[in-house]
Tab-separated table of C-alpha atoms in Angstrom:
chain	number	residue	atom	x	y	z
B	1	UNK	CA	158.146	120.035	142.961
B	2	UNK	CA	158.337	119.584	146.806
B	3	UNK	CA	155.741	117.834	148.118
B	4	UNK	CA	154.574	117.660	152.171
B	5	UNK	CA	152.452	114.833	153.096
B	6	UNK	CA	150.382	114.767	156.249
B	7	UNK	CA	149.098	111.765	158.100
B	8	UNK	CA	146.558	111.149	159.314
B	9	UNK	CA	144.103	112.770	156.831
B	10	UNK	CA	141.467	112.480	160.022
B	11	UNK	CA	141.740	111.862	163.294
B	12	UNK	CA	138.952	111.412	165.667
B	13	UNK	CA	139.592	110.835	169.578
B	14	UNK	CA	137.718	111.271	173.109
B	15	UNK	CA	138.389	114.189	175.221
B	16	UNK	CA	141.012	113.847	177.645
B	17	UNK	CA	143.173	111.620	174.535
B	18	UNK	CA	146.104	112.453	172.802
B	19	UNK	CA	146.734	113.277	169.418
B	20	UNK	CA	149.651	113.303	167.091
B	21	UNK	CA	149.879	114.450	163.184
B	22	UNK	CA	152.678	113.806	161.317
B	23	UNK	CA	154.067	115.820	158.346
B	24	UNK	CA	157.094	114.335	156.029
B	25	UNK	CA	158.808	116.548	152.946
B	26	UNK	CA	159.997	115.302	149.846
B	27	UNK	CA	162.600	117.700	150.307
B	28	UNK	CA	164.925	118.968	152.779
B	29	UNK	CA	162.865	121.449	154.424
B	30	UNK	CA	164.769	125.711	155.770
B	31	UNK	CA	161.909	125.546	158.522
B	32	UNK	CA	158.333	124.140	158.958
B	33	UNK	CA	155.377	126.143	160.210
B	34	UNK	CA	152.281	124.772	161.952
B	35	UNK	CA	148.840	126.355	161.319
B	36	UNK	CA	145.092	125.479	162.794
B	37	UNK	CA	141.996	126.228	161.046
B	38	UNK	CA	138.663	125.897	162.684
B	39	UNK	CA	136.137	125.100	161.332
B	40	UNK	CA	134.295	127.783	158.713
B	41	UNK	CA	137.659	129.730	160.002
B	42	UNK	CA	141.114	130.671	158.295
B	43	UNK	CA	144.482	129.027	159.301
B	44	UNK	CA	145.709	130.564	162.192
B	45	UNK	CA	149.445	130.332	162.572
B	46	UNK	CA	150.810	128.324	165.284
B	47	UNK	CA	154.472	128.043	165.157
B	48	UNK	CA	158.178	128.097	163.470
B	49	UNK	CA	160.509	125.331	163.825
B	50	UNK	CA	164.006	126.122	162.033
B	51	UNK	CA	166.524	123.987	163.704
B	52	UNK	CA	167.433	120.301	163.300
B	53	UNK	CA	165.912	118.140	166.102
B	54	UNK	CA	163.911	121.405	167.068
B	55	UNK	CA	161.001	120.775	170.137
B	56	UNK	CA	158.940	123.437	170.884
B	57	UNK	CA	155.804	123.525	173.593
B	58	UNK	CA	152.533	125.691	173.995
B	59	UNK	CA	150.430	124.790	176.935
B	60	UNK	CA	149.809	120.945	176.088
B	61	UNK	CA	151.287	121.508	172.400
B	62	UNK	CA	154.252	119.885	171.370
B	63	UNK	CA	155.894	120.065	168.219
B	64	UNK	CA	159.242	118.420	167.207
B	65	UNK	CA	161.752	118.779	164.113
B	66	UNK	CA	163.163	115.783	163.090
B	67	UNK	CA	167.334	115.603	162.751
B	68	UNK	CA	167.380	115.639	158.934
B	69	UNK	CA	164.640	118.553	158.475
B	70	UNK	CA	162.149	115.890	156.415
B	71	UNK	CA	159.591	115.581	159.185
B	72	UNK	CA	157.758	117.238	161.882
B	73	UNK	CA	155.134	116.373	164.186
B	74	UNK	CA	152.505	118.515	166.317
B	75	UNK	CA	151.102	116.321	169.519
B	76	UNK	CA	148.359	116.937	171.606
B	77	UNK	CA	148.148	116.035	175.213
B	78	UNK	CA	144.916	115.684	176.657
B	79	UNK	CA	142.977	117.038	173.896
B	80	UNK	CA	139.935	119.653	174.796
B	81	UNK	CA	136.954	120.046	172.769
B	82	UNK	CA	138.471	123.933	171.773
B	83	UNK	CA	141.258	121.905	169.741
B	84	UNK	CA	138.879	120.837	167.286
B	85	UNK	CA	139.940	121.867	163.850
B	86	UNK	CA	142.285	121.179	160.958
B	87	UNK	CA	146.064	121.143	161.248
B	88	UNK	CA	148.234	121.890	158.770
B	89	UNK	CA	152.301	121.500	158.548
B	90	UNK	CA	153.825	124.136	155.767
B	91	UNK	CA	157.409	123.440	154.681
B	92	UNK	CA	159.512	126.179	153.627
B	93	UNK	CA	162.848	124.949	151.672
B	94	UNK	CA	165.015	127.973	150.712
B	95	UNK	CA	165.893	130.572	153.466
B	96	UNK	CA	165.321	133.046	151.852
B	97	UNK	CA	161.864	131.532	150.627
B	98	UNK	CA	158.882	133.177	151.266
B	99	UNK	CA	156.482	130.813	150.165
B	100	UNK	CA	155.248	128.125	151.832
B	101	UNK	CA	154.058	124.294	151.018
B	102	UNK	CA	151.259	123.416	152.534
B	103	UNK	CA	150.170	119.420	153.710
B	104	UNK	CA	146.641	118.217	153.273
B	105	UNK	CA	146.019	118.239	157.299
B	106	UNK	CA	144.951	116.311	159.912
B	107	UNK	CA	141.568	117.126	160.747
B	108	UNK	CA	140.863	116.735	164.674
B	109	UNK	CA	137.383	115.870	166.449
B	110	UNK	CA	137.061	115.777	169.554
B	111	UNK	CA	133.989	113.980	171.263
B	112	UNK	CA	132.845	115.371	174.501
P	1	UNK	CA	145.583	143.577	166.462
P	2	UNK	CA	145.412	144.104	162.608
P	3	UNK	CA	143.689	141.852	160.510
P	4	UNK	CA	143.471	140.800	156.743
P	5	UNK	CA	140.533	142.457	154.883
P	6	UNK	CA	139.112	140.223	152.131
P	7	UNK	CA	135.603	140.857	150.232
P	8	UNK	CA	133.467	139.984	149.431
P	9	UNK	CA	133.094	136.882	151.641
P	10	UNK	CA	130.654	134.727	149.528
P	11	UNK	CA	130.220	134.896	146.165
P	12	UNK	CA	127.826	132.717	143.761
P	13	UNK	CA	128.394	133.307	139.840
P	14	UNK	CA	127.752	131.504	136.857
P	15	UNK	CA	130.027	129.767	135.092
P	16	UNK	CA	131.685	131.832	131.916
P	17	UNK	CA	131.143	135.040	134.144
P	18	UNK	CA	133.940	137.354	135.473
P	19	UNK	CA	134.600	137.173	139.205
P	20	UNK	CA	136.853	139.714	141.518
P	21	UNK	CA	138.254	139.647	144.746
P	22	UNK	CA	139.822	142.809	147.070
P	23	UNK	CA	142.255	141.833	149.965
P	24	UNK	CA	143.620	144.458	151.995
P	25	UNK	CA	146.732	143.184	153.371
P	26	UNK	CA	148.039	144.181	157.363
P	27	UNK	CA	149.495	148.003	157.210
P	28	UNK	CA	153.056	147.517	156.243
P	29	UNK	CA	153.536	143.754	155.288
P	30	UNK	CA	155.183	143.840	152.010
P	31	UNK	CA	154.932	139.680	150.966
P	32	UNK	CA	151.057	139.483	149.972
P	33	UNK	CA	149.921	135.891	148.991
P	34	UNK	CA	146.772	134.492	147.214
P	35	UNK	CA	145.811	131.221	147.745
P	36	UNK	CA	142.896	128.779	146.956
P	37	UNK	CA	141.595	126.532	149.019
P	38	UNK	CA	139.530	123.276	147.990
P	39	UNK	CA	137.191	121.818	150.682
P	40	UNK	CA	139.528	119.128	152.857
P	41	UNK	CA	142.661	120.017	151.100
P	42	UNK	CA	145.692	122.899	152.399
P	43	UNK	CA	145.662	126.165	150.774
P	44	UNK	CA	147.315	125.793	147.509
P	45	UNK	CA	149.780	129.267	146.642
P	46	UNK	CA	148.417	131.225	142.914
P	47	UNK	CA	150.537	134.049	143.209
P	48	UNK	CA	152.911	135.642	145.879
P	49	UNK	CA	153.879	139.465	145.352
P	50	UNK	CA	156.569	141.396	146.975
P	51	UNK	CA	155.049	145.196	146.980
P	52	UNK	CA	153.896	145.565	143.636
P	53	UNK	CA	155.839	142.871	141.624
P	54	UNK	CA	154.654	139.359	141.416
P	55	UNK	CA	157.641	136.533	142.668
P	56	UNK	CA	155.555	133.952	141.547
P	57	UNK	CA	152.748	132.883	139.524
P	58	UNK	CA	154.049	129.700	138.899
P	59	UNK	CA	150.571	128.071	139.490
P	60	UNK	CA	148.078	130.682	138.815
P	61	UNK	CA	146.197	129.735	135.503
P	62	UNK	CA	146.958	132.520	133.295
P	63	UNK	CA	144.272	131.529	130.856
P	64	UNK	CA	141.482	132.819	133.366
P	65	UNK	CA	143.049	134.520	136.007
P	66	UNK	CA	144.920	137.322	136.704
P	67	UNK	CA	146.917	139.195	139.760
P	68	UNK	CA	147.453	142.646	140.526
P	69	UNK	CA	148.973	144.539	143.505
P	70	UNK	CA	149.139	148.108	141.669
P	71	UNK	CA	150.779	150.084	144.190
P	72	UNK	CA	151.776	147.515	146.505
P	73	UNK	CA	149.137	147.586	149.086
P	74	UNK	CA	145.699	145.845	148.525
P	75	UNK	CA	145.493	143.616	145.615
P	76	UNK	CA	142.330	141.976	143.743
P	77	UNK	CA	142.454	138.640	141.872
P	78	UNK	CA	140.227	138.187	138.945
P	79	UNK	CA	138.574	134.938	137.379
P	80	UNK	CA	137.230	135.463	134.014
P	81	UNK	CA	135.890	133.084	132.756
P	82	UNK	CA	134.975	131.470	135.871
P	83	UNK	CA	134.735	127.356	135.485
P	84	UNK	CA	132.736	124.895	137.465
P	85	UNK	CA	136.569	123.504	138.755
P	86	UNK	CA	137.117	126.657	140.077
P	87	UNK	CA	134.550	126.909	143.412
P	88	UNK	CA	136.779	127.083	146.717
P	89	UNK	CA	137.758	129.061	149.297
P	90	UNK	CA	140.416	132.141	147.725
P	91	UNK	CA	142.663	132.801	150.826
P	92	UNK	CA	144.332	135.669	150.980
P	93	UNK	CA	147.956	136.024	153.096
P	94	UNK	CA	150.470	138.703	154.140
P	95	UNK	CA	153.703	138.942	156.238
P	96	UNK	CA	156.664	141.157	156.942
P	97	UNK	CA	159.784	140.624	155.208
P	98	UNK	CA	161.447	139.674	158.483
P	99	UNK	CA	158.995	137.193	159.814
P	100	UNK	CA	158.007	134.444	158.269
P	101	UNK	CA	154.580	133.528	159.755
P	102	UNK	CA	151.579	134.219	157.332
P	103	UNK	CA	148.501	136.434	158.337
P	104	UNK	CA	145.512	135.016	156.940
P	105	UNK	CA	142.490	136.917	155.891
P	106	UNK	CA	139.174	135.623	156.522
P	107	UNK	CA	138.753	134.006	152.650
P	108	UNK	CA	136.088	134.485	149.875
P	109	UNK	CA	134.289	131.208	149.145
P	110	UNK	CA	133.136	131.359	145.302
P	111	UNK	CA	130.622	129.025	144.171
P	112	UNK	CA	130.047	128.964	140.657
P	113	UNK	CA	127.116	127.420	139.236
């Protein structure tokens, strides 16, 4: 079955650092979402890449599609101490899936 | 802005007894997911509906537990018997059939003893 790997499992940096997870299918992936859960909290969805090559920005989020639809990545610039949580990548592989694979995720800390 | 219901929130049992939980998807979303969630892992999919017929239940273990979405609204999963294995969080999901982004209720985190 398809599998989606995130790395790193944690990630711990100062405030004012970036950060960068990294999410790779098994499988050619229809889209990829990106979801944050706090902690004690429930994942809170964050965005929809669909396209090949696909870069998308909130604020100081960046998230990129990579060309053959196997990877994605979510970077952080200048991490704050309100992006603390867990990030998780979900790959979707038919289009007219509705269910989603979720990655382990990258759990952020962020020391003040 | 319209929310996920799920209850209850916690709930401690004993292993070998029967378990329920109610979600009450957002007012019109027809996909309705369950989904459990073990501590540092991603929510894992048990069963997706589409109103009141199940898509998938793939990976729901049909030994113990069981699904139902009656008249395609709110739904309850049921664990019966419920195994040591089985303490997480159960997540509980919904979405429109033209968007794809899931709603996520707040979970039920089941601790069985």
């Amino acid at each position: 079955g398809q599998q989606v790997m995130q790395i790193p499992q944690y990630q711990h940096v100062q405030e004012g650092e970036d950060f960068t997870t990294y999410c790779n299918s098994s499988t050619t992936l229809s889209n990829i979402q990106w979801y944050k859960q706090r902690p004690g909290g429930h994942p809170v969805f964050l965005i929809q890449l669909v396209k090949s090559g696909e870069v998308k920005k909130q604020k100081r989020l960046t998230f990129q599609f990579g060309e053959a639809k196997k990877n994605s990545s979510l970077h952080i610039t200048a991490t704050q101490t309100t992006d603390v949580g867990t990030y998780f990548c979900a790959g979707r592989t038919g289009a007219g899936s509705y269910q989603l694979t979720f990655g382990k995720g990258t759990k952020l800390s962020v020391i003040p | 802005e319209a929310e996920v219901a799920q209850s209850p929130r916690y709930k401690i049992t004993e292993k070998s007894q029967a378990v329920a939980f109610w979600c009450d998807p957002i007012s019109g979303h027809a996909t309705l997911y369950w989904y459990r969630q073990i501590l540092g892992q991603g929510p894992e999919l048990l069963v997706q509906f589409q109103d009141e017929s199940v898509v998938d239940d793939s990976q729901l273990p049909k030994d113990r537990f069981s699904a139902e979405r009656l008249k395609g609204v709110d739904s309850t999963l049921k664990i019966q018997p419920a195994e040591l294995g089985d303490s997480a969080m159960y997540l509980c999901a919904s979405t429109t059939t033209t968007r794809y982004e899931q709603y996520f209720g707040p979970g039920t985190r089941l601790t069985v003893t």
